[in-house]
Amino acid sequence: MEFIQPGSWAEALAVQAEMPAAVPLAGGTDLMVELNFGARRPPALLDLTRISELRHWDTDGNQVRIGAGVTYSQLITELRDKLPGLALAARTVGSPQIRNRGTVGGNLGTASPAGDALPPLLAAGAKVEIASVRGTRWLPVDQFFTGPKKNALEPGELIAAVRIPLPSGPEQFSKIGTRNAMVIAVAAFSLALHPDRHEVGTGIGSAGPTPRRARQAEEFLAAALAEAALWESRARLPDAVAAEFGELVAAAADPIDDVRGTAAYRRHGLSVMARRTLAWAWQDYQHPQPVTRADHDGAGYDEGA
Ligand SMILES: Cc1cc2nc3c(=O)[nH]c(=O)nc-3n(C[C@H](O)[C@H](O)[C@H](O)COP(=O)(O)OP(=O)(O)OC[C@H]3O[C@@H](n4cnc5c(N)ncnc54)[C@H](O)[C@@H]3O)c2cc1C
């Protein structure tokens, strides 16, 4: 197996164009497992770790641009104020070692339905920046996942970054696992309130062939908040609205029974997580200076529902 270590992004794109079968390597926390188990035997590995610009994030107008090589540890330490939903999700990933190596680009590249960075990216309305020698394109993240562990990258393309609108309201994340750490999600849910445009964003993980939005739930909640002028008043959220939101999120899932949980449990868990994250987010919205759960506790997610 050839091992190629480009020193620049332009070089990496040129290699990927010449050798589309070369497999990019970022933190290696997914890829090395596959190689070690013999699940994959690519002719070449394209090591991206020497390309420093991939490890940087920056604000660009009202967006944050996160390089594909930014790690979970960076999200937690450097971006928790700007992108609290993504930082909350990052805190639930693996162990400190995995969070130091694992990247957002790698989570997108693997495109697992259980990728923990993916629900907050969906809820936030992120776009994936995809590059090749032919140029750059931006794809809404909800169009990036094409099937279980399949994504929309064409031969010769690499993930350069992800672009996330700066939140105008609170964001929350919740994950059910069979234990408190080092756990693949049984189900996960992310919520973002967008008061600037009176919209709601959602992301469901581990409950369908791909991470997905709960569009009907988003529309229902946005309409309910608008009808009762709650965006403006920030008054108490009616229980019936939260309950219906939970049911609509559960209905948007398409889970399976597997070793980690049954489809019925996943649906139930999602309805609970949707209600809870909405309660937390609404509480944050009611406070003049929103406080995220990351400020309150160390775990950032619930076990069990
Ligand atoms: C012990 C353990 C615990 C884990 N726990 C969690 C968890 O709790 N939650 C979770 O979501 N994940 C978890 N993972 C999975 C993994 O850590 C994440 O998916 C991580 O984000 C992968 O990032 P990476 O940089 O290591 O990717 P890599 O392994 O380097 O790459 C992953 C895939 O993405 C592709 N890729 C990488 N970068 C690019 C790029 N720039 N352009 C195109 N394709 C690219 C690679 O070719 C490969 O197919 C765990 C893994 C381990 C080993």
mmCIF file of C-alpha atoms and ligand atoms in Angstrom:
data_model
loop_
_atom_site.group_PDB
_atom_site.id
_atom_site.type_symbol
_atom_site.label_atom_id
_atom_site.label_comp_id
_atom_site.label_asym_id
_atom_site.label_seq_id
_atom_site.Cartn_x
_atom_site.Cartn_y
_atom_site.Cartn_z
ATOM 1 C CA MET A 1 0.000 0.000 0.000
ATOM 2 C CA GLU A 2 1.426 3.348 -1.044
ATOM 3 C CA PHE A 3 1.564 6.086 1.614
ATOM 4 C CA ILE A 4 1.430 9.622 0.224
ATOM 5 C CA GLN A 5 2.061 12.658 2.419
ATOM 6 C CA PRO A 6 1.310 15.879 0.566
ATOM 7 C CA GLY A 7 2.639 19.041 2.172
ATOM 8 C CA SER A 8 -0.003 21.355 0.730
ATOM 9 C CA TRP A 9 -3.711 21.341 -0.082
ATOM 10 C CA ALA A 10 -3.008 21.915 -3.798
ATOM 11 C CA GLU A 11 -0.742 18.881 -3.801
ATOM 12 C CA ALA A 12 -3.362 16.767 -2.014
ATOM 13 C CA LEU A 13 -6.001 17.719 -4.598
ATOM 14 C CA ALA A 14 -3.583 16.942 -7.441
ATOM 15 C CA VAL A 15 -2.828 13.490 -5.987
ATOM 16 C CA GLN A 16 -6.543 12.781 -5.432
ATOM 17 C CA ALA A 17 -7.219 13.763 -9.072
ATOM 18 C CA GLU A 18 -4.494 11.469 -10.363
ATOM 19 C CA MET A 19 -5.328 8.611 -7.978
ATOM 20 C CA PRO A 20 -9.041 8.764 -7.089
ATOM 21 C CA ALA A 21 -8.671 5.361 -5.373
ATOM 22 C CA ALA A 22 -6.255 6.830 -2.810
ATOM 23 C CA VAL A 23 -8.086 7.004 0.524
ATOM 24 C CA PRO A 24 -7.692 10.196 2.587
ATOM 25 C CA LEU A 25 -6.449 9.780 6.127
ATOM 26 C CA ALA A 26 -7.183 12.418 8.783
ATOM 27 C CA GLY A 27 -7.156 11.323 12.459
ATOM 28 C CA GLY A 28 -7.349 7.678 11.412
ATOM 29 C CA THR A 29 -9.787 6.789 14.215
ATOM 30 C CA ASP A 30 -12.237 5.253 11.734
ATOM 31 C CA LEU A 31 -9.912 4.369 8.895
ATOM 32 C CA MET A 32 -7.207 2.582 10.890
ATOM 33 C CA VAL A 33 -9.865 0.375 12.508
ATOM 34 C CA GLU A 34 -11.112 -0.617 9.044
ATOM 35 C CA LEU A 35 -7.567 -1.292 7.805
ATOM 36 C CA ASN A 36 -6.647 -3.265 10.902
ATOM 37 C CA PHE A 37 -9.748 -5.453 10.546
ATOM 38 C CA GLY A 38 -9.034 -5.950 6.850
ATOM 39 C CA ALA A 39 -12.378 -4.355 5.926
ATOM 40 C CA ARG A 40 -10.563 -2.110 3.439
ATOM 41 C CA ARG A 41 -7.378 -2.501 1.413
ATOM 42 C CA PRO A 42 -6.926 0.661 -0.673
ATOM 43 C CA PRO A 43 -3.989 0.898 -3.093
ATOM 44 C CA ALA A 44 -2.839 4.127 -1.413
ATOM 45 C CA LEU A 45 -3.413 6.284 1.656
ATOM 46 C CA LEU A 46 -3.392 10.048 1.272
ATOM 47 C CA ASP A 47 -2.260 11.438 4.615
ATOM 48 C CA LEU A 48 -3.788 14.890 5.147
ATOM 49 C CA THR A 49 -2.251 15.547 8.552
ATOM 50 C CA ARG A 50 0.610 17.715 7.241
ATOM 51 C CA ILE A 51 -1.766 20.238 5.688
ATOM 52 C CA SER A 52 -1.925 22.884 8.359
ATOM 53 C CA GLU A 53 -4.825 24.902 6.900
ATOM 54 C CA LEU A 54 -7.157 21.924 7.406
ATOM 55 C CA ARG A 55 -6.658 22.247 11.158
ATOM 56 C CA HIS A 56 -7.845 25.865 11.327
ATOM 57 C CA TRP A 57 -11.222 27.478 11.800
ATOM 58 C CA ASP A 58 -12.169 31.062 11.115
ATOM 59 C CA THR A 59 -15.186 33.343 11.123
ATOM 60 C CA ASP A 60 -16.191 34.669 7.740
ATOM 61 C CA GLY A 61 -19.016 37.222 8.028
ATOM 62 C CA ASN A 62 -21.841 35.466 9.825
ATOM 63 C CA GLN A 63 -20.389 31.993 9.319
ATOM 64 C CA VAL A 64 -17.774 29.854 10.977
ATOM 65 C CA ARG A 65 -15.597 27.926 8.541
ATOM 66 C CA ILE A 66 -14.182 24.816 10.193
ATOM 67 C CA GLY A 67 -11.312 23.098 8.371
ATOM 68 C CA ALA A 68 -11.873 19.376 7.782
ATOM 69 C CA GLY A 69 -8.954 18.548 10.090
ATOM 70 C CA VAL A 70 -10.302 20.409 13.135
ATOM 71 C CA THR A 71 -10.561 17.934 16.015
ATOM 72 C CA TYR A 72 -13.284 17.384 18.592
ATOM 73 C CA SER A 73 -10.917 18.717 21.263
ATOM 74 C CA GLN A 74 -10.619 21.965 19.314
ATOM 75 C CA LEU A 75 -14.398 22.187 18.983
ATOM 76 C CA ILE A 76 -14.724 21.863 22.747
ATOM 77 C CA THR A 77 -11.948 24.219 23.796
ATOM 78 C CA GLU A 78 -12.032 26.795 20.994
ATOM 79 C CA LEU A 79 -15.595 26.832 19.661
ATOM 80 C CA ARG A 80 -17.916 26.085 22.562
ATOM 81 C CA ASP A 81 -19.059 29.718 22.751
ATOM 82 C CA LYS A 82 -19.574 30.147 19.021
ATOM 83 C CA LEU A 83 -21.041 26.722 18.215
ATOM 84 C CA PRO A 84 -22.437 25.267 21.453
ATOM 85 C CA GLY A 85 -24.445 22.485 19.774
ATOM 86 C CA LEU A 86 -21.421 21.081 17.978
ATOM 87 C CA ALA A 87 -19.254 21.440 21.096
ATOM 88 C CA LEU A 88 -21.835 19.572 23.204
ATOM 89 C CA ALA A 89 -21.837 16.733 20.687
ATOM 90 C CA ALA A 90 -18.019 16.713 20.566
ATOM 91 C CA ARG A 91 -17.902 16.183 24.323
ATOM 92 C CA THR A 92 -19.727 12.865 23.917
ATOM 93 C CA VAL A 93 -17.316 11.458 21.316
ATOM 94 C CA GLY A 94 -15.107 8.528 22.374
ATOM 95 C CA SER A 95 -12.366 9.303 24.893
ATOM 96 C CA PRO A 96 -9.883 12.196 25.206
ATOM 97 C CA GLN A 97 -7.505 10.316 22.872
ATOM 98 C CA ILE A 98 -10.206 9.939 20.198
ATOM 99 C CA ARG A 99 -11.280 13.555 20.628
ATOM 100 C CA ASN A 100 -7.654 14.673 20.153
ATOM 101 C CA ARG A 101 -7.311 12.754 16.876
ATOM 102 C CA GLY A 102 -10.843 12.514 15.437
ATOM 103 C CA THR A 103 -11.946 15.267 13.078
ATOM 104 C CA VAL A 104 -15.127 16.781 11.719
ATOM 105 C CA GLY A 105 -13.957 15.947 8.175
ATOM 106 C CA GLY A 106 -13.476 12.325 9.193
ATOM 107 C CA ASN A 107 -16.955 12.154 10.749
ATOM 108 C CA LEU A 108 -18.407 13.511 7.493
ATOM 109 C CA GLY A 109 -16.170 11.228 5.411
ATOM 110 C CA THR A 110 -17.350 8.124 7.256
ATOM 111 C CA ALA A 111 -20.956 9.362 7.016
ATOM 112 C CA SER A 112 -22.128 6.918 9.670
ATOM 113 C CA PRO A 113 -25.750 7.347 10.798
ATOM 114 C CA ALA A 114 -24.206 7.411 14.315
ATOM 115 C CA GLY A 115 -21.653 10.184 13.650
ATOM 116 C CA ASP A 116 -22.110 12.537 16.596
ATOM 117 C CA ALA A 117 -21.019 15.738 14.841
ATOM 118 C CA LEU A 118 -23.648 15.239 12.171
ATOM 119 C CA PRO A 119 -26.967 16.028 13.973
ATOM 120 C CA PRO A 120 -25.718 19.470 15.146
ATOM 121 C CA LEU A 121 -24.455 20.234 11.630
ATOM 122 C CA LEU A 122 -27.929 19.378 10.292
ATOM 123 C CA ALA A 123 -29.679 21.473 12.935
ATOM 124 C CA ALA A 124 -27.428 24.443 12.252
ATOM 125 C CA GLY A 125 -27.944 24.345 8.466
ATOM 126 C CA ALA A 126 -24.250 23.725 7.711
ATOM 127 C CA LYS A 127 -22.735 23.398 4.251
ATOM 128 C CA VAL A 128 -19.924 21.042 3.314
ATOM 129 C CA GLU A 129 -17.138 22.688 1.310
ATOM 130 C CA ILE A 130 -15.973 20.157 -1.255
ATOM 131 C CA ALA A 131 -12.827 20.734 -3.323
ATOM 132 C CA SER A 132 -11.088 19.133 -6.273
ATOM 133 C CA VAL A 133 -8.709 20.299 -9.001
ATOM 134 C CA ARG A 134 -11.897 21.291 -10.879
ATOM 135 C CA GLY A 135 -12.848 23.858 -8.200
ATOM 136 C CA THR A 136 -14.967 24.164 -5.053
ATOM 137 C CA ARG A 137 -18.642 23.424 -4.429
ATOM 138 C CA TRP A 138 -20.780 23.800 -1.332
ATOM 139 C CA LEU A 139 -23.407 21.200 -0.495
ATOM 140 C CA PRO A 140 -26.054 21.587 2.244
ATOM 141 C CA VAL A 141 -25.159 18.927 4.788
ATOM 142 C CA ASP A 142 -28.611 17.302 4.519
ATOM 143 C CA GLN A 143 -27.745 16.472 0.894
ATOM 144 C CA PHE A 144 -24.304 15.121 1.746
ATOM 145 C CA PHE A 145 -25.377 11.746 3.151
ATOM 146 C CA THR A 146 -26.516 9.392 0.408
ATOM 147 C CA GLY A 147 -26.841 6.112 2.349
ATOM 148 C CA PRO A 148 -25.397 4.235 5.312
ATOM 149 C CA LYS A 149 -21.692 5.249 5.343
ATOM 150 C CA LYS A 150 -22.052 6.774 1.896
ATOM 151 C CA ASN A 151 -21.577 10.396 0.952
ATOM 152 C CA ALA A 152 -21.879 12.660 -2.046
ATOM 153 C CA LEU A 153 -18.141 13.030 -2.768
ATOM 154 C CA GLU A 154 -17.286 12.417 -6.425
ATOM 155 C CA PRO A 155 -14.000 10.770 -7.468
ATOM 156 C CA GLY A 156 -11.140 13.223 -6.985
ATOM 157 C CA GLU A 157 -12.985 15.305 -4.392
ATOM 158 C CA LEU A 158 -11.966 16.012 -0.809
ATOM 159 C CA ILE A 159 -13.766 17.699 2.070
ATOM 160 C CA ALA A 160 -12.061 21.044 2.638
ATOM 161 C CA ALA A 161 -14.233 22.451 5.418
ATOM 162 C CA VAL A 162 -17.707 22.841 6.799
ATOM 163 C CA ARG A 163 -19.408 26.227 6.915
ATOM 164 C CA ILE A 164 -21.843 26.869 9.750
ATOM 165 C CA PRO A 165 -23.996 29.981 10.181
ATOM 166 C CA LEU A 166 -23.267 31.623 13.541
ATOM 167 C CA PRO A 167 -26.231 30.723 15.751
ATOM 168 C CA SER A 168 -28.743 33.426 16.586
ATOM 169 C CA GLY A 169 -30.354 31.298 19.314
ATOM 170 C CA PRO A 170 -29.726 28.364 21.618
ATOM 171 C CA GLU A 171 -28.518 24.951 20.480
ATOM 172 C CA GLN A 172 -28.755 21.624 22.283
ATOM 173 C CA PHE A 173 -27.612 18.037 21.804
ATOM 174 C CA SER A 174 -28.642 14.820 23.504
ATOM 175 C CA LYS A 175 -27.395 11.269 23.040
ATOM 176 C CA ILE A 176 -28.566 7.935 24.395
ATOM 177 C CA GLY A 177 -25.889 5.321 24.914
ATOM 178 C CA THR A 178 -25.576 2.057 26.749
ATOM 179 C CA ARG A 179 -23.020 3.686 29.075
ATOM 180 C CA ASN A 180 -21.708 7.164 29.817
ATOM 181 C CA ALA A 181 -18.570 7.296 27.660
ATOM 182 C CA MET A 182 -16.910 5.572 24.688
ATOM 183 C CA VAL A 183 -20.248 4.665 23.260
ATOM 184 C CA ILE A 184 -21.826 4.601 19.838
ATOM 185 C CA ALA A 185 -25.134 6.430 20.037
ATOM 186 C CA VAL A 186 -28.262 4.303 20.306
ATOM 187 C CA ALA A 187 -29.992 7.490 19.180
ATOM 188 C CA ALA A 188 -29.055 11.164 19.206
ATOM 189 C CA PHE A 189 -30.867 14.432 18.664
ATOM 190 C CA SER A 190 -29.790 18.001 18.073
ATOM 191 C CA LEU A 191 -31.921 21.129 18.174
ATOM 192 C CA ALA A 192 -31.212 24.711 17.104
ATOM 193 C CA LEU A 193 -33.593 27.633 17.487
ATOM 194 C CA HIS A 194 -33.040 30.337 14.841
ATOM 195 C CA PRO A 195 -34.902 33.422 16.175
ATOM 196 C CA ASP A 196 -33.338 35.680 13.502
ATOM 197 C CA ARG A 197 -35.357 33.931 10.798
ATOM 198 C CA HIS A 198 -38.045 32.359 13.013
ATOM 199 C CA GLU A 199 -36.933 28.856 12.051
ATOM 200 C CA VAL A 200 -36.099 25.656 13.875
ATOM 201 C CA GLY A 201 -33.336 23.186 12.978
ATOM 202 C CA THR A 202 -33.143 19.523 13.935
ATOM 203 C CA GLY A 203 -30.799 16.589 13.438
ATOM 204 C CA ILE A 204 -31.475 12.936 14.213
ATOM 205 C CA GLY A 205 -28.642 10.428 14.623
ATOM 206 C CA SER A 206 -28.561 6.618 14.782
ATOM 207 C CA ALA A 207 -32.194 6.249 13.826
ATOM 208 C CA GLY A 208 -32.215 5.826 10.061
ATOM 209 C CA PRO A 209 -29.906 4.895 7.196
ATOM 210 C CA THR A 210 -28.408 8.391 7.333
ATOM 211 C CA PRO A 211 -28.426 11.264 9.801
ATOM 212 C CA ARG A 212 -31.554 13.253 8.957
ATOM 213 C CA ARG A 213 -33.676 16.274 9.787
ATOM 214 C CA ALA A 214 -37.176 16.092 11.227
ATOM 215 C CA ARG A 215 -38.642 18.599 8.800
ATOM 216 C CA GLN A 216 -42.292 18.337 9.861
ATOM 217 C CA ALA A 217 -41.269 18.825 13.483
ATOM 218 C CA GLU A 218 -39.192 21.878 12.504
ATOM 219 C CA GLU A 219 -42.129 23.407 10.607
ATOM 220 C CA PHE A 220 -44.624 22.606 13.337
ATOM 221 C CA LEU A 221 -42.539 24.193 16.092
ATOM 222 C CA ALA A 222 -41.632 27.281 14.064
ATOM 223 C CA ALA A 223 -45.313 27.813 13.232
ATOM 224 C CA ALA A 224 -46.437 27.231 16.839
ATOM 225 C CA LEU A 225 -43.893 29.762 18.120
ATOM 226 C CA ALA A 226 -44.935 32.295 15.483
ATOM 227 C CA GLU A 227 -48.694 31.841 16.005
ATOM 228 C CA ALA A 228 -48.461 32.512 19.737
ATOM 229 C CA ALA A 229 -45.862 35.304 19.214
ATOM 230 C CA LEU A 230 -43.492 33.329 21.456
ATOM 231 C CA TRP A 231 -40.396 34.279 19.470
ATOM 232 C CA GLU A 232 -41.006 37.820 20.692
ATOM 233 C CA SER A 233 -42.518 37.271 24.154
ATOM 234 C CA ARG A 234 -40.276 34.364 25.199
ATOM 235 C CA ALA A 235 -43.194 33.319 27.405
ATOM 236 C CA ARG A 236 -43.710 29.799 28.730
ATOM 237 C CA LEU A 237 -43.828 27.105 26.070
ATOM 238 C CA PRO A 238 -47.112 25.152 26.169
ATOM 239 C CA ASP A 239 -46.631 21.488 27.143
ATOM 240 C CA ALA A 240 -48.812 20.410 24.224
ATOM 241 C CA VAL A 241 -46.402 22.054 21.775
ATOM 242 C CA ALA A 242 -43.410 20.264 23.286
ATOM 243 C CA ALA A 243 -45.293 16.945 23.285
ATOM 244 C CA GLU A 244 -46.324 17.271 19.640
ATOM 245 C CA PHE A 245 -42.781 18.286 18.693
ATOM 246 C CA GLY A 246 -41.485 15.118 20.385
ATOM 247 C CA GLU A 247 -43.976 12.938 18.521
ATOM 248 C CA LEU A 248 -43.108 14.502 15.171
ATOM 249 C CA VAL A 249 -39.371 14.006 15.748
ATOM 250 C CA ALA A 250 -39.987 10.332 16.591
ATOM 251 C CA ALA A 251 -42.137 9.950 13.483
ATOM 252 C CA ALA A 252 -39.352 11.359 11.285
ATOM 253 C CA ALA A 253 -36.961 8.572 12.320
ATOM 254 C CA ASP A 254 -36.590 5.332 10.406
ATOM 255 C CA PRO A 255 -34.772 3.179 12.953
ATOM 256 C CA ILE A 256 -33.902 -0.514 12.947
ATOM 257 C CA ASP A 257 -33.642 -3.144 15.667
ATOM 258 C CA ASP A 258 -29.997 -3.978 16.298
ATOM 259 C CA VAL A 259 -27.631 -5.011 19.089
ATOM 260 C CA ARG A 260 -27.686 -1.515 20.570
ATOM 261 C CA GLY A 261 -31.452 -1.107 20.826
ATOM 262 C CA THR A 262 -34.808 -1.744 19.262
ATOM 263 C CA ALA A 263 -36.478 0.535 16.756
ATOM 264 C CA ALA A 264 -39.296 1.149 19.254
ATOM 265 C CA TYR A 265 -36.818 2.191 21.954
ATOM 266 C CA ARG A 266 -35.051 4.536 19.558
ATOM 267 C CA ARG A 267 -38.316 6.207 18.579
ATOM 268 C CA HIS A 268 -39.353 6.570 22.198
ATOM 269 C CA GLY A 269 -35.919 7.922 23.131
ATOM 270 C CA LEU A 270 -36.086 10.465 20.341
ATOM 271 C CA SER A 271 -39.447 11.795 21.472
ATOM 272 C CA VAL A 272 -38.039 12.210 24.994
ATOM 273 C CA MET A 273 -34.802 13.834 23.788
ATOM 274 C CA ALA A 274 -36.735 16.185 21.519
ATOM 275 C CA ARG A 275 -38.933 17.354 24.396
ATOM 276 C CA ARG A 276 -35.982 17.712 26.761
ATOM 277 C CA THR A 277 -33.708 19.557 24.370
ATOM 278 C CA LEU A 278 -36.608 21.879 23.549
ATOM 279 C CA ALA A 279 -37.155 22.573 27.254
ATOM 280 C CA TRP A 280 -33.434 23.313 27.748
ATOM 281 C CA ALA A 281 -33.217 25.441 24.626
ATOM 282 C CA TRP A 282 -36.338 27.385 25.552
ATOM 283 C CA GLN A 283 -34.938 28.017 29.026
ATOM 284 C CA ASP A 284 -31.754 29.318 27.410
ATOM 285 C CA TYR A 285 -33.831 31.510 25.098
ATOM 286 C CA GLN A 286 -35.758 32.971 28.026
ATOM 287 C CA HIS A 287 -32.530 34.087 29.721
ATOM 288 C CA PRO A 288 -30.987 37.286 28.395
ATOM 289 C CA GLN A 289 -27.564 35.612 28.266
ATOM 290 C CA PRO A 290 -28.145 32.054 27.102
ATOM 291 C CA VAL A 291 -26.433 29.403 29.163
ATOM 292 C CA THR A 292 -25.732 26.070 27.525
ATOM 293 C CA ARG A 293 -25.749 22.774 29.353
ATOM 294 C CA ALA A 294 -22.022 22.545 28.698
ATOM 295 C CA ASP A 295 -21.660 25.245 31.323
ATOM 296 C CA HIS A 296 -23.665 23.253 33.843
ATOM 297 C CA ASP A 297 -22.319 19.736 33.632
ATOM 298 C CA GLY A 298 -19.478 17.697 32.272
ATOM 299 C CA ALA A 299 -21.330 15.057 30.326
ATOM 300 C CA GLY A 300 -23.409 16.997 27.859
ATOM 301 C CA TYR A 301 -25.790 14.143 27.213
ATOM 302 C CA ASP A 302 -28.272 11.877 28.850
ATOM 303 C CA GLU A 303 -28.055 8.217 29.336
ATOM 304 C CA GLY A 304 -31.377 6.479 29.026
ATOM 305 C CA ALA A 305 -34.634 8.206 28.383
HETATM 306 C C1 LIG B 1 -12.626 4.025 20.297
HETATM 307 C C2 LIG B 1 -13.425 4.861 19.346
HETATM 308 C C3 LIG B 1 -14.495 5.599 19.826
HETATM 309 C C4 LIG B 1 -15.234 6.384 18.953
HETATM 310 N N1 LIG B 1 -16.312 7.108 19.448
HETATM 311 C C5 LIG B 1 -17.049 7.858 18.610
HETATM 312 C C6 LIG B 1 -18.174 8.590 19.107
HETATM 313 O O1 LIG B 1 -18.492 8.578 20.299
HETATM 314 N N2 LIG B 1 -18.907 9.323 18.207
HETATM 315 C C7 LIG B 1 -18.555 9.362 16.885
HETATM 316 O O2 LIG B 1 -19.239 10.064 16.124
HETATM 317 N N3 LIG B 1 -17.507 8.679 16.397
HETATM 318 C C8 LIG B 1 -16.751 7.933 17.217
HETATM 319 N N4 LIG B 1 -15.689 7.212 16.720
HETATM 320 C C9 LIG B 1 -15.432 7.268 15.285
HETATM 321 C C10 LIG B 1 -14.412 8.317 14.827
HETATM 322 O O3 LIG B 1 -13.597 8.746 15.900
HETATM 323 C C11 LIG B 1 -15.099 9.561 14.229
HETATM 324 O O4 LIG B 1 -15.944 9.212 13.169
HETATM 325 C C12 LIG B 1 -14.075 10.595 13.755
HETATM 326 O O5 LIG B 1 -14.728 11.806 13.491
HETATM 327 C C13 LIG B 1 -13.324 10.180 12.506
HETATM 328 O O6 LIG B 1 -12.405 11.217 12.206
HETATM 329 P P1 LIG B 1 -10.892 10.906 11.765
HETATM 330 O O7 LIG B 1 -10.226 12.214 11.550
HETATM 331 O O8 LIG B 1 -10.236 9.978 12.703
HETATM 332 O O9 LIG B 1 -11.174 10.195 10.362
HETATM 333 P P2 LIG B 1 -10.350 9.092 9.565
HETATM 334 O O10 LIG B 1 -10.438 7.789 10.246
HETATM 335 O O11 LIG B 1 -8.996 9.595 9.218
HETATM 336 O O12 LIG B 1 -11.240 9.069 8.236
HETATM 337 C C14 LIG B 1 -12.586 8.649 8.270
HETATM 338 C C15 LIG B 1 -13.146 8.614 6.849
HETATM 339 O O13 LIG B 1 -13.243 9.925 6.324
HETATM 340 C C16 LIG B 1 -12.457 10.070 5.158
HETATM 341 N N5 LIG B 1 -11.863 11.407 5.207
HETATM 342 C C17 LIG B 1 -11.162 11.955 6.210
HETATM 343 N N6 LIG B 1 -10.854 13.240 5.919
HETATM 344 C C18 LIG B 1 -11.357 13.492 4.705
HETATM 345 C C19 LIG B 1 -11.343 14.639 3.839
HETATM 346 N N7 LIG B 1 -10.775 15.790 4.196
HETATM 347 N N8 LIG B 1 -11.978 14.537 2.644
HETATM 348 C C20 LIG B 1 -12.585 13.372 2.279
HETATM 349 N N9 LIG B 1 -12.631 12.279 3.043
HETATM 350 C C21 LIG B 1 -12.015 12.325 4.240
HETATM 351 C C22 LIG B 1 -11.433 8.942 5.211
HETATM 352 O O14 LIG B 1 -10.970 8.546 3.940
HETATM 353 C C23 LIG B 1 -12.248 7.844 5.875
HETATM 354 O O15 LIG B 1 -13.070 7.206 4.931
HETATM 355 C C24 LIG B 1 -14.906 6.434 17.563
HETATM 356 C C25 LIG B 1 -13.800 5.695 17.082
HETATM 357 C C26 LIG B 1 -13.067 4.922 17.971
HETATM 358 C C27 LIG B 1 -11.890 4.146 17.436
#
